[in-house]
Amino acid sequence: MSINKDQVEGRVKEAAGKVQEVAGKTVGNTTQQVKGAVNKAAGAAQAKYGDVKSDLKDSQKQAEKQNR
């Protein structure tokens, strides 16, 4: 399985969002907590997109091997 840019960036955004969410919760800043949750969800979605893209690429390579 190959790793692509969307997987890496998505997981970084997801982690940063989690940190922002926890920091907001810790200091009692609801705005930062919500922004963190949104960033975490956006990062997770981007990582999932990268996962699907990688799976499709791997499937295509496997199909090409079988057709040789």
PDB file of N, CA, C and O in Angstrom:
ATOM      1  N   MET A   1       0.849  -1.180   0.000  1.00  0.00           N
ATOM      2  CA  MET A   1       0.000   0.000   0.000  1.00  0.00           C
ATOM      3  C   MET A   1       0.889   1.235   0.000  1.00  0.00           C
ATOM      4  O   MET A   1       1.786   1.369   0.818  1.00  0.00           O
ATOM      5  N   SER A   2       0.634   2.124  -0.911  1.00  0.00           N
ATOM      6  CA  SER A   2       1.423   3.343  -1.011  1.00  0.00           C
ATOM      7  C   SER A   2       0.781   4.449  -0.171  1.00  0.00           C
ATOM      8  O   SER A   2      -0.407   4.435   0.113  1.00  0.00           O
ATOM      9  N   ILE A   3       1.611   5.385   0.230  1.00  0.00           N
ATOM     10  CA  ILE A   3       1.124   6.524   1.014  1.00  0.00           C
ATOM     11  C   ILE A   3       1.123   7.746   0.106  1.00  0.00           C
ATOM     12  O   ILE A   3       2.076   7.986  -0.620  1.00  0.00           O
ATOM     13  N   ASN A   4       0.042   8.506   0.156  1.00  0.00           N
ATOM     14  CA  ASN A   4      -0.037   9.704  -0.690  1.00  0.00           C
ATOM     15  C   ASN A   4      -0.178  10.960   0.165  1.00  0.00           C
ATOM     16  O   ASN A   4      -0.355  10.906   1.378  1.00  0.00           O
ATOM     17  N   LYS A   5      -0.096  12.094  -0.514  1.00  0.00           N
ATOM     18  CA  LYS A   5      -0.107  13.405   0.132  1.00  0.00           C
ATOM     19  C   LYS A   5      -1.377  13.620   0.964  1.00  0.00           C
ATOM     20  O   LYS A   5      -1.315  14.164   2.069  1.00  0.00           O
ATOM     21  N   ASP A   6      -2.519  13.189   0.440  1.00  0.00           N
ATOM     22  CA  ASP A   6      -3.775  13.415   1.162  1.00  0.00           C
ATOM     23  C   ASP A   6      -3.814  12.637   2.474  1.00  0.00           C
ATOM     24  O   ASP A   6      -4.346  13.127   3.476  1.00  0.00           O
ATOM     25  N   GLN A   7      -3.251  11.438   2.478  1.00  0.00           N
ATOM     26  CA  GLN A   7      -3.226  10.659   3.712  1.00  0.00           C
ATOM     27  C   GLN A   7      -2.390  11.362   4.779  1.00  0.00           C
ATOM     28  O   GLN A   7      -2.809  11.483   5.930  1.00  0.00           O
ATOM     29  N   VAL A   8      -1.211  11.827   4.389  1.00  0.00           N
ATOM     30  CA  VAL A   8      -0.313  12.482   5.338  1.00  0.00           C
ATOM     31  C   VAL A   8      -0.901  13.799   5.826  1.00  0.00           C
ATOM     32  O   VAL A   8      -0.997  14.037   7.034  1.00  0.00           O
ATOM     33  N   GLU A   9      -1.306  14.665   4.889  1.00  0.00           N
ATOM     34  CA  GLU A   9      -1.854  15.966   5.276  1.00  0.00           C
ATOM     35  C   GLU A   9      -3.121  15.815   6.111  1.00  0.00           C
ATOM     36  O   GLU A   9      -3.334  16.557   7.069  1.00  0.00           O
ATOM     37  N   GLY A  10      -3.955  14.868   5.744  1.00  0.00           N
ATOM     38  CA  GLY A  10      -5.190  14.650   6.484  1.00  0.00           C
ATOM     39  C   GLY A  10      -4.939  14.231   7.915  1.00  0.00           C
ATOM     40  O   GLY A  10      -5.586  14.739   8.846  1.00  0.00           O
ATOM     41  N   ARG A  11      -4.001  13.339   8.101  1.00  0.00           N
ATOM     42  CA  ARG A  11      -3.710  12.878   9.462  1.00  0.00           C
ATOM     43  C   ARG A  11      -3.049  13.963  10.297  1.00  0.00           C
ATOM     44  O   ARG A  11      -3.287  14.064  11.511  1.00  0.00           O
ATOM     45  N   VAL A  12      -2.236  14.809   9.656  1.00  0.00           N
ATOM     46  CA  VAL A  12      -1.631  15.940  10.368  1.00  0.00           C
ATOM     47  C   VAL A  12      -2.727  16.926  10.794  1.00  0.00           C
ATOM     48  O   VAL A  12      -2.754  17.395  11.939  1.00  0.00           O
ATOM     49  N   LYS A  13      -3.644  17.242   9.881  1.00  0.00           N
ATOM     50  CA  LYS A  13      -4.754  18.154  10.206  1.00  0.00           C
ATOM     51  C   LYS A  13      -5.635  17.558  11.299  1.00  0.00           C
ATOM     52  O   LYS A  13      -6.112  18.274  12.190  1.00  0.00           O
ATOM     53  N   GLU A  14      -5.862  16.266  11.220  1.00  0.00           N
ATOM     54  CA  GLU A  14      -6.688  15.597  12.224  1.00  0.00           C
ATOM     55  C   GLU A  14      -6.047  15.713  13.609  1.00  0.00           C
ATOM     56  O   GLU A  14      -6.717  16.040  14.598  1.00  0.00           O
ATOM     57  N   ALA A  15      -4.747  15.476  13.682  1.00  0.00           N
ATOM     58  CA  ALA A  15      -4.040  15.570  14.957  1.00  0.00           C
ATOM     59  C   ALA A  15      -4.036  17.009  15.483  1.00  0.00           C
ATOM     60  O   ALA A  15      -4.267  17.241  16.675  1.00  0.00           O
ATOM     61  N   ALA A  16      -3.788  17.962  14.595  1.00  0.00           N
ATOM     62  CA  ALA A  16      -3.777  19.365  15.006  1.00  0.00           C
ATOM     63  C   ALA A  16      -5.161  19.795  15.487  1.00  0.00           C
ATOM     64  O   ALA A  16      -5.287  20.543  16.466  1.00  0.00           O
ATOM     65  N   GLY A  17      -6.192  19.321  14.823  1.00  0.00           N
ATOM     66  CA  GLY A  17      -7.552  19.629  15.242  1.00  0.00           C
ATOM     67  C   GLY A  17      -7.860  19.062  16.617  1.00  0.00           C
ATOM     68  O   GLY A  17      -8.514  19.715  17.439  1.00  0.00           O
ATOM     69  N   LYS A  18      -7.369  17.855  16.873  1.00  0.00           N
ATOM     70  CA  LYS A  18      -7.583  17.223  18.181  1.00  0.00           C
ATOM     71  C   LYS A  18      -6.899  18.045  19.272  1.00  0.00           C
ATOM     72  O   LYS A  18      -7.483  18.288  20.332  1.00  0.00           O
ATOM     73  N   VAL A  19      -5.676  18.502  19.002  1.00  0.00           N
ATOM     74  CA  VAL A  19      -4.952  19.326  19.966  1.00  0.00           C
ATOM     75  C   VAL A  19      -5.712  20.627  20.217  1.00  0.00           C
ATOM     76  O   VAL A  19      -5.887  21.039  21.364  1.00  0.00           O
ATOM     77  N   GLN A  20      -6.185  21.256  19.148  1.00  0.00           N
ATOM     78  CA  GLN A  20      -6.932  22.511  19.269  1.00  0.00           C
ATOM     79  C   GLN A  20      -8.223  22.289  20.054  1.00  0.00           C
ATOM     80  O   GLN A  20      -8.593  23.106  20.905  1.00  0.00           O
ATOM     81  N   GLU A  21      -8.887  21.177  19.781  1.00  0.00           N
ATOM     82  CA  GLU A  21     -10.135  20.859  20.481  1.00  0.00           C
ATOM     83  C   GLU A  21      -9.885  20.670  21.980  1.00  0.00           C
ATOM     84  O   GLU A  21     -10.609  21.232  22.817  1.00  0.00           O
ATOM     85  N   VAL A  22      -8.864  19.909  22.322  1.00  0.00           N
ATOM     86  CA  VAL A  22      -8.554  19.647  23.730  1.00  0.00           C
ATOM     87  C   VAL A  22      -8.102  20.934  24.426  1.00  0.00           C
ATOM     88  O   VAL A  22      -8.507  21.208  25.560  1.00  0.00           O
ATOM     89  N   ALA A  23      -7.291  21.727  23.732  1.00  0.00           N
ATOM     90  CA  ALA A  23      -6.843  23.000  24.320  1.00  0.00           C
ATOM     91  C   ALA A  23      -8.040  23.919  24.579  1.00  0.00           C
ATOM     92  O   ALA A  23      -8.120  24.552  25.631  1.00  0.00           O
ATOM     93  N   GLY A  24      -8.962  23.976  23.629  1.00  0.00           N
ATOM     94  CA  GLY A  24     -10.161  24.791  23.821  1.00  0.00           C
ATOM     95  C   GLY A  24     -10.990  24.317  24.998  1.00  0.00           C
ATOM     96  O   GLY A  24     -11.507  25.121  25.780  1.00  0.00           O
ATOM     97  N   LYS A  25     -11.108  23.001  25.115  1.00  0.00           N
ATOM     98  CA  LYS A  25     -11.872  22.433  26.230  1.00  0.00           C
ATOM     99  C   LYS A  25     -11.171  22.736  27.561  1.00  0.00           C
ATOM    100  O   LYS A  25     -11.818  23.072  28.550  1.00  0.00           O
ATOM    101  N   THR A  26      -9.835  22.636  27.574  1.00  0.00           N
ATOM    102  CA  THR A  26      -9.061  22.849  28.793  1.00  0.00           C
ATOM    103  C   THR A  26      -9.189  24.272  29.320  1.00  0.00           C
ATOM    104  O   THR A  26      -9.355  24.485  30.524  1.00  0.00           O
ATOM    105  N   VAL A  27      -9.120  25.247  28.409  1.00  0.00           N
ATOM    106  CA  VAL A  27      -9.193  26.646  28.846  1.00  0.00           C
ATOM    107  C   VAL A  27     -10.619  27.186  28.858  1.00  0.00           C
ATOM    108  O   VAL A  27     -10.840  28.340  29.197  1.00  0.00           O
ATOM    109  N   GLY A  28     -11.566  26.371  28.445  1.00  0.00           N
ATOM    110  CA  GLY A  28     -12.960  26.795  28.465  1.00  0.00           C
ATOM    111  C   GLY A  28     -13.344  27.689  27.303  1.00  0.00           C
ATOM    112  O   GLY A  28     -14.284  28.468  27.407  1.00  0.00           O
ATOM    113  N   ASN A  29     -12.617  27.584  26.192  1.00  0.00           N
ATOM    114  CA  ASN A  29     -12.898  28.391  25.014  1.00  0.00           C
ATOM    115  C   ASN A  29     -13.686  27.542  24.017  1.00  0.00           C
ATOM    116  O   ASN A  29     -13.130  26.738  23.268  1.00  0.00           O
ATOM    117  N   THR A  30     -14.984  27.733  24.022  1.00  0.00           N
ATOM    118  CA  THR A  30     -15.877  26.932  23.174  1.00  0.00           C
ATOM    119  C   THR A  30     -15.579  27.128  21.698  1.00  0.00           C
ATOM    120  O   THR A  30     -15.637  26.176  20.917  1.00  0.00           O
ATOM    121  N   THR A  31     -15.231  28.341  21.297  1.00  0.00           N
ATOM    122  CA  THR A  31     -14.940  28.617  19.887  1.00  0.00           C
ATOM    123  C   THR A  31     -13.759  27.774  19.408  1.00  0.00           C
ATOM    124  O   THR A  31     -13.822  27.147  18.346  1.00  0.00           O
ATOM    125  N   GLN A  32     -12.683  27.752  20.186  1.00  0.00           N
ATOM    126  CA  GLN A  32     -11.519  26.955  19.804  1.00  0.00           C
ATOM    127  C   GLN A  32     -11.838  25.464  19.834  1.00  0.00           C
ATOM    128  O   GLN A  32     -11.353  24.706  19.000  1.00  0.00           O
ATOM    129  N   GLN A  33     -12.659  25.059  20.769  1.00  0.00           N
ATOM    130  CA  GLN A  33     -13.063  23.659  20.866  1.00  0.00           C
ATOM    131  C   GLN A  33     -13.814  23.241  19.604  1.00  0.00           C
ATOM    132  O   GLN A  33     -13.543  22.189  19.025  1.00  0.00           O
ATOM    133  N   VAL A  34     -14.735  24.070  19.162  1.00  0.00           N
ATOM    134  CA  VAL A  34     -15.525  23.768  17.967  1.00  0.00           C
ATOM    135  C   VAL A  34     -14.647  23.808  16.719  1.00  0.00           C
ATOM    136  O   VAL A  34     -14.733  22.927  15.858  1.00  0.00           O
ATOM    137  N   LYS A  35     -13.784  24.826  16.618  1.00  0.00           N
ATOM    138  CA  LYS A  35     -12.873  24.900  15.470  1.00  0.00           C
ATOM    139  C   LYS A  35     -11.978  23.659  15.416  1.00  0.00           C
ATOM    140  O   LYS A  35     -11.705  23.129  14.345  1.00  0.00           O
ATOM    141  N   GLY A  36     -11.528  23.216  16.555  1.00  0.00           N
ATOM    142  CA  GLY A  36     -10.697  22.011  16.618  1.00  0.00           C
ATOM    143  C   GLY A  36     -11.454  20.786  16.143  1.00  0.00           C
ATOM    144  O   GLY A  36     -10.922  19.959  15.395  1.00  0.00           O
ATOM    145  N   ALA A  37     -12.701  20.678  16.563  1.00  0.00           N
ATOM    146  CA  ALA A  37     -13.520  19.532  16.145  1.00  0.00           C
ATOM    147  C   ALA A  37     -13.749  19.553  14.638  1.00  0.00           C
ATOM    148  O   ALA A  37     -13.697  18.511  13.970  1.00  0.00           O
ATOM    149  N   VAL A  38     -13.972  20.744  14.084  1.00  0.00           N
ATOM    150  CA  VAL A  38     -14.177  20.877  12.638  1.00  0.00           C
ATOM    151  C   VAL A  38     -12.893  20.504  11.891  1.00  0.00           C
ATOM    152  O   VAL A  38     -12.930  19.755  10.908  1.00  0.00           O
ATOM    153  N   ASN A  39     -11.756  21.019  12.360  1.00  0.00           N
ATOM    154  CA  ASN A  39     -10.484  20.701  11.714  1.00  0.00           C
ATOM    155  C   ASN A  39     -10.163  19.215  11.812  1.00  0.00           C
ATOM    156  O   ASN A  39      -9.631  18.618  10.875  1.00  0.00           O
ATOM    157  N   LYS A  40     -10.492  18.622  12.950  1.00  0.00           N
ATOM    158  CA  LYS A  40     -10.261  17.189  13.135  1.00  0.00           C
ATOM    159  C   LYS A  40     -11.098  16.388  12.147  1.00  0.00           C
ATOM    160  O   LYS A  40     -10.598  15.462  11.500  1.00  0.00           O
ATOM    161  N   ALA A  41     -12.349  16.756  11.978  1.00  0.00           N
ATOM    162  CA  ALA A  41     -13.232  16.055  11.041  1.00  0.00           C
ATOM    163  C   ALA A  41     -12.776  16.257   9.596  1.00  0.00           C
ATOM    164  O   ALA A  41     -12.786  15.316   8.791  1.00  0.00           O
ATOM    165  N   ALA A  42     -12.351  17.475   9.277  1.00  0.00           N
ATOM    166  CA  ALA A  42     -11.868  17.748   7.914  1.00  0.00           C
ATOM    167  C   ALA A  42     -10.601  16.951   7.627  1.00  0.00           C
ATOM    168  O   ALA A  42     -10.432  16.399   6.528  1.00  0.00           O
ATOM    169  N   GLY A  43      -9.724  16.870   8.590  1.00  0.00           N
ATOM    170  CA  GLY A  43      -8.503  16.085   8.428  1.00  0.00           C
ATOM    171  C   GLY A  43      -8.801  14.604   8.261  1.00  0.00           C
ATOM    172  O   GLY A  43      -8.197  13.924   7.435  1.00  0.00           O
ATOM    173  N   ALA A  44      -9.753  14.104   9.037  1.00  0.00           N
ATOM    174  CA  ALA A  44     -10.133  12.698   8.925  1.00  0.00           C
ATOM    175  C   ALA A  44     -10.730  12.403   7.548  1.00  0.00           C
ATOM    176  O   ALA A  44     -10.445  11.362   6.949  1.00  0.00           O
ATOM    177  N   ALA A  45     -11.533  13.335   7.043  1.00  0.00           N
ATOM    178  CA  ALA A  45     -12.132  13.159   5.712  1.00  0.00           C
ATOM    179  C   ALA A  45     -11.056  13.156   4.636  1.00  0.00           C
ATOM    180  O   ALA A  45     -11.088  12.331   3.704  1.00  0.00           O
ATOM    181  N   GLN A  46     -10.086  14.066   4.741  1.00  0.00           N
ATOM    182  CA  GLN A  46      -9.012  14.116   3.751  1.00  0.00           C
ATOM    183  C   GLN A  46      -8.171  12.841   3.817  1.00  0.00           C
ATOM    184  O   GLN A  46      -7.782  12.294   2.780  1.00  0.00           O
ATOM    185  N   ALA A  47      -7.897  12.356   5.013  1.00  0.00           N
ATOM    186  CA  ALA A  47      -7.125  11.122   5.159  1.00  0.00           C
ATOM    187  C   ALA A  47      -7.889   9.946   4.558  1.00  0.00           C
ATOM    188  O   ALA A  47      -7.305   9.088   3.887  1.00  0.00           O
ATOM    189  N   LYS A  48      -9.183   9.898   4.788  1.00  0.00           N
ATOM    190  CA  LYS A  48     -10.005   8.817   4.231  1.00  0.00           C
ATOM    191  C   LYS A  48      -9.999   8.882   2.708  1.00  0.00           C
ATOM    192  O   LYS A  48      -9.911   7.844   2.033  1.00  0.00           O
ATOM    193  N   TYR A  49     -10.093  10.095   2.153  1.00  0.00           N
ATOM    194  CA  TYR A  49     -10.017  10.269   0.703  1.00  0.00           C
ATOM    195  C   TYR A  49      -8.675   9.731   0.188  1.00  0.00           C
ATOM    196  O   TYR A  49      -8.626   9.028  -0.818  1.00  0.00           O
ATOM    197  N   GLY A  50      -7.615  10.048   0.897  1.00  0.00           N
ATOM    198  CA  GLY A  50      -6.298   9.541   0.520  1.00  0.00           C
ATOM    199  C   GLY A  50      -6.223   8.029   0.593  1.00  0.00           C
ATOM    200  O   GLY A  50      -5.600   7.381  -0.257  1.00  0.00           O
ATOM    201  N   ASP A  51      -6.871   7.452   1.603  1.00  0.00           N
ATOM    202  CA  ASP A  51      -6.907   5.992   1.728  1.00  0.00           C
ATOM    203  C   ASP A  51      -7.604   5.356   0.532  1.00  0.00           C
ATOM    204  O   ASP A  51      -7.127   4.371  -0.038  1.00  0.00           O
ATOM    205  N   VAL A  52      -8.747   5.922   0.155  1.00  0.00           N
ATOM    206  CA  VAL A  52      -9.517   5.392  -0.974  1.00  0.00           C
ATOM    207  C   VAL A  52      -8.716   5.535  -2.262  1.00  0.00           C
ATOM    208  O   VAL A  52      -8.646   4.605  -3.071  1.00  0.00           O
ATOM    209  N   LYS A  53      -8.086   6.687  -2.438  1.00  0.00           N
ATOM    210  CA  LYS A  53      -7.271   6.935  -3.627  1.00  0.00           C
ATOM    211  C   LYS A  53      -6.135   5.915  -3.710  1.00  0.00           C
ATOM    212  O   LYS A  53      -5.860   5.358  -4.770  1.00  0.00           O
ATOM    213  N   SER A  54      -5.507   5.638  -2.590  1.00  0.00           N
ATOM    214  CA  SER A  54      -4.417   4.665  -2.537  1.00  0.00           C
ATOM    215  C   SER A  54      -4.919   3.258  -2.855  1.00  0.00           C
ATOM    216  O   SER A  54      -4.282   2.509  -3.596  1.00  0.00           O
ATOM    217  N   ASP A  55      -6.072   2.907  -2.279  1.00  0.00           N
ATOM    218  CA  ASP A  55      -6.651   1.585  -2.534  1.00  0.00           C
ATOM    219  C   ASP A  55      -6.987   1.402  -4.013  1.00  0.00           C
ATOM    220  O   ASP A  55      -6.751   0.330  -4.582  1.00  0.00           O
ATOM    221  N   LEU A  56      -7.524   2.439  -4.630  1.00  0.00           N
ATOM    222  CA  LEU A  56      -7.848   2.365  -6.054  1.00  0.00           C
ATOM    223  C   LEU A  56      -6.588   2.198  -6.898  1.00  0.00           C
ATOM    224  O   LEU A  56      -6.568   1.406  -7.844  1.00  0.00           O
ATOM    225  N   LYS A  57      -5.556   2.925  -6.534  1.00  0.00           N
ATOM    226  CA  LYS A  57      -4.292   2.824  -7.265  1.00  0.00           C
ATOM    227  C   LYS A  57      -3.704   1.413  -7.130  1.00  0.00           C
ATOM    228  O   LYS A  57      -3.250   0.833  -8.113  1.00  0.00           O
ATOM    229  N   ASP A  58      -3.747   0.878  -5.914  1.00  0.00           N
ATOM    230  CA  ASP A  58      -3.239  -0.473  -5.686  1.00  0.00           C
ATOM    231  C   ASP A  58      -4.065  -1.515  -6.451  1.00  0.00           C
ATOM    232  O   ASP A  58      -3.510  -2.455  -7.027  1.00  0.00           O
ATOM    233  N   SER A  59      -5.377  -1.330  -6.481  1.00  0.00           N
ATOM    234  CA  SER A  59      -6.252  -2.249  -7.216  1.00  0.00           C
ATOM    235  C   SER A  59      -5.966  -2.191  -8.713  1.00  0.00           C
ATOM    236  O   SER A  59      -5.956  -3.214  -9.401  1.00  0.00           O
ATOM    237  N   GLN A  60      -5.722  -0.989  -9.200  1.00  0.00           N
ATOM    238  CA  GLN A  60      -5.422  -0.828 -10.623  1.00  0.00           C
ATOM    239  C   GLN A  60      -4.106  -1.529 -10.968  1.00  0.00           C
ATOM    240  O   GLN A  60      -4.021  -2.218 -11.985  1.00  0.00           O
ATOM    241  N   LYS A  61      -3.108  -1.388 -10.130  1.00  0.00           N
ATOM    242  CA  LYS A  61      -1.826  -2.055 -10.364  1.00  0.00           C
ATOM    243  C   LYS A  61      -1.992  -3.577 -10.366  1.00  0.00           C
ATOM    244  O   LYS A  61      -1.429  -4.272 -11.193  1.00  0.00           O
ATOM    245  N   GLN A  62      -2.802  -4.065  -9.438  1.00  0.00           N
ATOM    246  CA  GLN A  62      -3.035  -5.500  -9.350  1.00  0.00           C
ATOM    247  C   GLN A  62      -3.774  -6.008 -10.587  1.00  0.00           C
ATOM    248  O   GLN A  62      -3.447  -7.061 -11.122  1.00  0.00           O
ATOM    249  N   ALA A  63      -4.743  -5.256 -11.056  1.00  0.00           N
ATOM    250  CA  ALA A  63      -5.492  -5.648 -12.256  1.00  0.00           C
ATOM    251  C   ALA A  63      -4.592  -5.653 -13.479  1.00  0.00           C
ATOM    252  O   ALA A  63      -4.686  -6.545 -14.334  1.00  0.00           O
ATOM    253  N   GLU A  64      -3.690  -4.685 -13.569  1.00  0.00           N
ATOM    254  CA  GLU A  64      -2.757  -4.639 -14.691  1.00  0.00           C
ATOM    255  C   GLU A  64      -1.813  -5.840 -14.666  1.00  0.00           C
ATOM    256  O   GLU A  64      -1.478  -6.378 -15.711  1.00  0.00           O
ATOM    257  N   LYS A  65      -1.388  -6.254 -13.471  1.00  0.00           N
ATOM    258  CA  LYS A  65      -0.527  -7.424 -13.344  1.00  0.00           C
ATOM    259  C   LYS A  65      -1.237  -8.685 -13.854  1.00  0.00           C
ATOM    260  O   LYS A  65      -0.654  -9.521 -14.524  1.00  0.00           O
ATOM    261  N   GLN A  66      -2.510  -8.812 -13.503  1.00  0.00           N
ATOM    262  CA  GLN A  66      -3.274  -9.996 -13.873  1.00  0.00           C
ATOM    263  C   GLN A  66      -3.554 -10.050 -15.369  1.00  0.00           C
ATOM    264  O   GLN A  66      -3.716 -11.114 -15.940  1.00  0.00           O
ATOM    265  N   ASN A  67      -3.617  -8.889 -16.013  1.00  0.00           N
ATOM    266  CA  ASN A  67      -3.914  -8.836 -17.432  1.00  0.00           C
ATOM    267  C   ASN A  67      -2.690  -9.038 -18.319  1.00  0.00           C
ATOM    268  O   ASN A  67      -2.809  -9.082 -19.524  1.00  0.00           O
ATOM    269  N   ARG A  68      -1.546  -9.185 -17.748  1.00  0.00           N
ATOM    270  CA  ARG A  68      -0.321  -9.379 -18.532  1.00  0.00           C
ATOM    271  C   ARG A  68      -0.168 -10.787 -18.985  1.00  0.00           C
ATOM    272  O   ARG A  68      -0.522 -11.749 -18.591  1.00  0.00           O
TER     273      ARG A  68
END
